[in-house]
């Protein structure tokens, strides 16, 4: 439980998520950007369904912020850190 709480709440993790989102910003194709991020975080290429779900997440976050920007991508990075696949590589 402590690891999960740290991944969700620690300011360092948020800072790392933001940094990672910035480093992936050169990829303008959102689907490819998501695929690269998932592959780097989880060691596998996401299914089309997973990519679609994560793209919908980024778009939803973008609506919250008024546009899809760095914050939406940082939220995706933070989310990828918190999925089980990040902690338990297969």
PDB file of N, CA, C and O in Angstrom, residues 10-27 33 37 40 69-78 81:
ATOM      1  N   UNK A  10       3.180  11.473  -4.188  1.00  0.00           N
ATOM      2  CA  UNK A  10       4.489  12.083  -3.966  1.00  0.00           C
ATOM      3  C   UNK A  10       4.778  13.178  -4.998  1.00  0.00           C
ATOM      4  O   UNK A  10       4.635  12.951  -6.199  1.00  0.00           O
ATOM      5  N   UNK A  11       5.199  14.349  -4.553  1.00  0.00           N
ATOM      6  CA  UNK A  11       5.512  15.428  -5.495  1.00  0.00           C
ATOM      7  C   UNK A  11       6.611  15.055  -6.496  1.00  0.00           C
ATOM      8  O   UNK A  11       6.595  15.518  -7.638  1.00  0.00           O
ATOM      9  N   UNK A  12       7.549  14.229  -6.082  1.00  0.00           N
ATOM     10  CA  UNK A  12       8.606  13.795  -6.990  1.00  0.00           C
ATOM     11  C   UNK A  12       8.016  13.005  -8.165  1.00  0.00           C
ATOM     12  O   UNK A  12       8.419  13.196  -9.308  1.00  0.00           O
ATOM     13  N   UNK A  13       7.063  12.144  -7.893  1.00  0.00           N
ATOM     14  CA  UNK A  13       6.435  11.351  -8.949  1.00  0.00           C
ATOM     15  C   UNK A  13       5.694  12.269  -9.914  1.00  0.00           C
ATOM     16  O   UNK A  13       5.771  12.106 -11.134  1.00  0.00           O
ATOM     17  N   UNK A  14       5.014  13.263  -9.393  1.00  0.00           N
ATOM     18  CA  UNK A  14       4.327  14.241 -10.256  1.00  0.00           C
ATOM     19  C   UNK A  14       5.330  14.999 -11.115  1.00  0.00           C
ATOM     20  O   UNK A  14       5.097  15.228 -12.310  1.00  0.00           O
ATOM     21  N   UNK A  15       6.439  15.375 -10.522  1.00  0.00           N
ATOM     22  CA  UNK A  15       7.485  16.084 -11.258  1.00  0.00           C
ATOM     23  C   UNK A  15       8.062  15.192 -12.364  1.00  0.00           C
ATOM     24  O   UNK A  15       8.284  15.647 -13.489  1.00  0.00           O
ATOM     25  N   UNK A  16       8.285  13.930 -12.053  1.00  0.00           N
ATOM     26  CA  UNK A  16       8.805  12.991 -13.049  1.00  0.00           C
ATOM     27  C   UNK A  16       7.801  12.760 -14.176  1.00  0.00           C
ATOM     28  O   UNK A  16       8.179  12.658 -15.345  1.00  0.00           O
ATOM     29  N   UNK A  17       6.515  12.690 -13.836  1.00  0.00           N
ATOM     30  CA  UNK A  17       5.477  12.524 -14.857  1.00  0.00           C
ATOM     31  C   UNK A  17       5.465  13.728 -15.792  1.00  0.00           C
ATOM     32  O   UNK A  17       5.361  13.583 -17.011  1.00  0.00           O
ATOM     33  N   UNK A  18       5.578  14.916 -15.223  1.00  0.00           N
ATOM     34  CA  UNK A  18       5.595  16.129 -16.033  1.00  0.00           C
ATOM     35  C   UNK A  18       6.837  16.157 -16.933  1.00  0.00           C
ATOM     36  O   UNK A  18       6.750  16.486 -18.120  1.00  0.00           O
ATOM     37  N   UNK A  19       7.959  15.791 -16.392  1.00  0.00           N
ATOM     38  CA  UNK A  19       9.200  15.757 -17.164  1.00  0.00           C
ATOM     39  C   UNK A  19       9.101  14.759 -18.315  1.00  0.00           C
ATOM     40  O   UNK A  19       9.514  15.051 -19.444  1.00  0.00           O
ATOM     41  N   UNK A  20       8.545  13.603 -18.039  1.00  0.00           N
ATOM     42  CA  UNK A  20       8.395  12.575 -19.071  1.00  0.00           C
ATOM     43  C   UNK A  20       7.450  13.055 -20.170  1.00  0.00           C
ATOM     44  O   UNK A  20       7.715  12.865 -21.354  1.00  0.00           O
ATOM     45  N   UNK A  21       6.370  13.709 -19.779  1.00  0.00           N
ATOM     46  CA  UNK A  21       5.429  14.246 -20.767  1.00  0.00           C
ATOM     47  C   UNK A  21       6.125  15.266 -21.667  1.00  0.00           C
ATOM     48  O   UNK A  21       5.906  15.289 -22.886  1.00  0.00           O
ATOM     49  N   UNK A  22       6.974  16.090 -21.090  1.00  0.00           N
ATOM     50  CA  UNK A  22       7.708  17.076 -21.880  1.00  0.00           C
ATOM     51  C   UNK A  22       8.657  16.386 -22.865  1.00  0.00           C
ATOM     52  O   UNK A  22       8.806  16.825 -24.001  1.00  0.00           O
ATOM     53  N   UNK A  23       9.290  15.323 -22.428  1.00  0.00           N
ATOM     54  CA  UNK A  23      10.244  14.614 -23.286  1.00  0.00           C
ATOM     55  C   UNK A  23       9.556  13.910 -24.462  1.00  0.00           C
ATOM     56  O   UNK A  23      10.199  13.657 -25.480  1.00  0.00           O
ATOM     57  N   UNK A  24       8.278  13.608 -24.322  1.00  0.00           N
ATOM     58  CA  UNK A  24       7.557  12.933 -25.407  1.00  0.00           C
ATOM     59  C   UNK A  24       6.822  13.920 -26.306  1.00  0.00           C
ATOM     60  O   UNK A  24       6.185  13.511 -27.275  1.00  0.00           O
ATOM     61  N   UNK A  25       6.911  15.197 -26.004  1.00  0.00           N
ATOM     62  CA  UNK A  25       6.150  16.224 -26.734  1.00  0.00           C
ATOM     63  C   UNK A  25       6.554  16.339 -28.198  1.00  0.00           C
ATOM     64  O   UNK A  25       5.777  16.848 -29.011  1.00  0.00           O
ATOM     65  N   UNK A  26       7.739  15.862 -28.558  1.00  0.00           N
ATOM     66  CA  UNK A  26       8.161  15.961 -29.957  1.00  0.00           C
ATOM     67  C   UNK A  26       7.364  15.018 -30.857  1.00  0.00           C
ATOM     68  O   UNK A  26       7.360  15.186 -32.069  1.00  0.00           O
ATOM     69  N   UNK A  27       6.682  14.029 -30.271  1.00  0.00           N
ATOM     70  CA  UNK A  27       5.831  13.124 -31.044  1.00  0.00           C
ATOM     71  C   UNK A  27       4.452  13.777 -31.177  1.00  0.00           C
ATOM     72  O   UNK A  27       3.701  13.861 -30.212  1.00  0.00           O
ATOM     73  N   UNK A  33       2.328   8.612 -29.690  1.00  0.00           N
ATOM     74  CA  UNK A  33       2.880   9.079 -28.412  1.00  0.00           C
ATOM     75  C   UNK A  33       2.418   8.179 -27.275  1.00  0.00           C
ATOM     76  O   UNK A  33       3.216   7.764 -26.424  1.00  0.00           O
ATOM     77  N   UNK A  37       4.731   5.761 -24.933  1.00  0.00           N
ATOM     78  CA  UNK A  37       4.733   5.919 -23.475  1.00  0.00           C
ATOM     79  C   UNK A  37       4.394   4.604 -22.780  1.00  0.00           C
ATOM     80  O   UNK A  37       5.049   4.224 -21.805  1.00  0.00           O
ATOM     81  N   UNK A  40       7.332   2.167 -23.106  1.00  0.00           N
ATOM     82  CA  UNK A  40       8.427   2.505 -22.195  1.00  0.00           C
ATOM     83  C   UNK A  40       8.075   2.220 -20.745  1.00  0.00           C
ATOM     84  O   UNK A  40       8.928   1.765 -19.979  1.00  0.00           O
ATOM     85  N   UNK A  69      -3.073  19.785 -23.434  1.00  0.00           N
ATOM     86  CA  UNK A  69      -1.754  20.407 -23.334  1.00  0.00           C
ATOM     87  C   UNK A  69      -0.847  19.558 -22.455  1.00  0.00           C
ATOM     88  O   UNK A  69      -1.153  18.407 -22.148  1.00  0.00           O
ATOM     89  N   UNK A  70       0.234  20.137 -22.047  1.00  0.00           N
ATOM     90  CA  UNK A  70       1.241  19.444 -21.239  1.00  0.00           C
ATOM     91  C   UNK A  70       0.635  18.785 -20.003  1.00  0.00           C
ATOM     92  O   UNK A  70       1.010  17.686 -19.627  1.00  0.00           O
ATOM     93  N   UNK A  71      -0.301  19.452 -19.371  1.00  0.00           N
ATOM     94  CA  UNK A  71      -0.890  18.899 -18.143  1.00  0.00           C
ATOM     95  C   UNK A  71      -1.648  17.603 -18.402  1.00  0.00           C
ATOM     96  O   UNK A  71      -1.581  16.668 -17.604  1.00  0.00           O
ATOM     97  N   UNK A  72      -2.365  17.538 -19.523  1.00  0.00           N
ATOM     98  CA  UNK A  72      -3.104  16.319 -19.853  1.00  0.00           C
ATOM     99  C   UNK A  72      -2.142  15.157 -20.083  1.00  0.00           C
ATOM    100  O   UNK A  72      -2.390  14.034 -19.635  1.00  0.00           O
ATOM    101  N   UNK A  73      -1.019  15.437 -20.761  1.00  0.00           N
ATOM    102  CA  UNK A  73      -0.029  14.387 -21.010  1.00  0.00           C
ATOM    103  C   UNK A  73       0.700  14.001 -19.729  1.00  0.00           C
ATOM    104  O   UNK A  73       1.040  12.827 -19.528  1.00  0.00           O
ATOM    105  N   UNK A  74       0.928  14.954 -18.849  1.00  0.00           N
ATOM    106  CA  UNK A  74       1.536  14.639 -17.545  1.00  0.00           C
ATOM    107  C   UNK A  74       0.589  13.759 -16.729  1.00  0.00           C
ATOM    108  O   UNK A  74       1.032  12.840 -16.035  1.00  0.00           O
ATOM    109  N   UNK A  75      -0.705  14.029 -16.835  1.00  0.00           N
ATOM    110  CA  UNK A  75      -1.688  13.179 -16.146  1.00  0.00           C
ATOM    111  C   UNK A  75      -1.641  11.756 -16.684  1.00  0.00           C
ATOM    112  O   UNK A  75      -1.751  10.791 -15.926  1.00  0.00           O
ATOM    113  N   UNK A  76      -1.477  11.627 -18.002  1.00  0.00           N
ATOM    114  CA  UNK A  76      -1.358  10.283 -18.585  1.00  0.00           C
ATOM    115  C   UNK A  76      -0.107   9.593 -18.054  1.00  0.00           C
ATOM    116  O   UNK A  76      -0.161   8.427 -17.655  1.00  0.00           O
ATOM    117  N   UNK A  77       1.002  10.304 -18.047  1.00  0.00           N
ATOM    118  CA  UNK A  77       2.248   9.716 -17.535  1.00  0.00           C
ATOM    119  C   UNK A  77       2.066   9.266 -16.082  1.00  0.00           C
ATOM    120  O   UNK A  77       2.469   8.154 -15.713  1.00  0.00           O
ATOM    121  N   UNK A  78       1.446  10.115 -15.278  1.00  0.00           N
ATOM    122  CA  UNK A  78       1.211   9.784 -13.869  1.00  0.00           C
ATOM    123  C   UNK A  78       0.303   8.554 -13.764  1.00  0.00           C
ATOM    124  O   UNK A  78       0.519   7.674 -12.924  1.00  0.00           O
ATOM    125  N   UNK A  81       2.245   5.393 -14.473  1.00  0.00           N
ATOM    126  CA  UNK A  81       3.048   5.005 -13.303  1.00  0.00           C
ATOM    127  C   UNK A  81       2.212   4.215 -12.293  1.00  0.00           C
ATOM    128  O   UNK A  81       2.742   3.408 -11.544  1.00  0.00           O
TER     129      UNK A  81
END
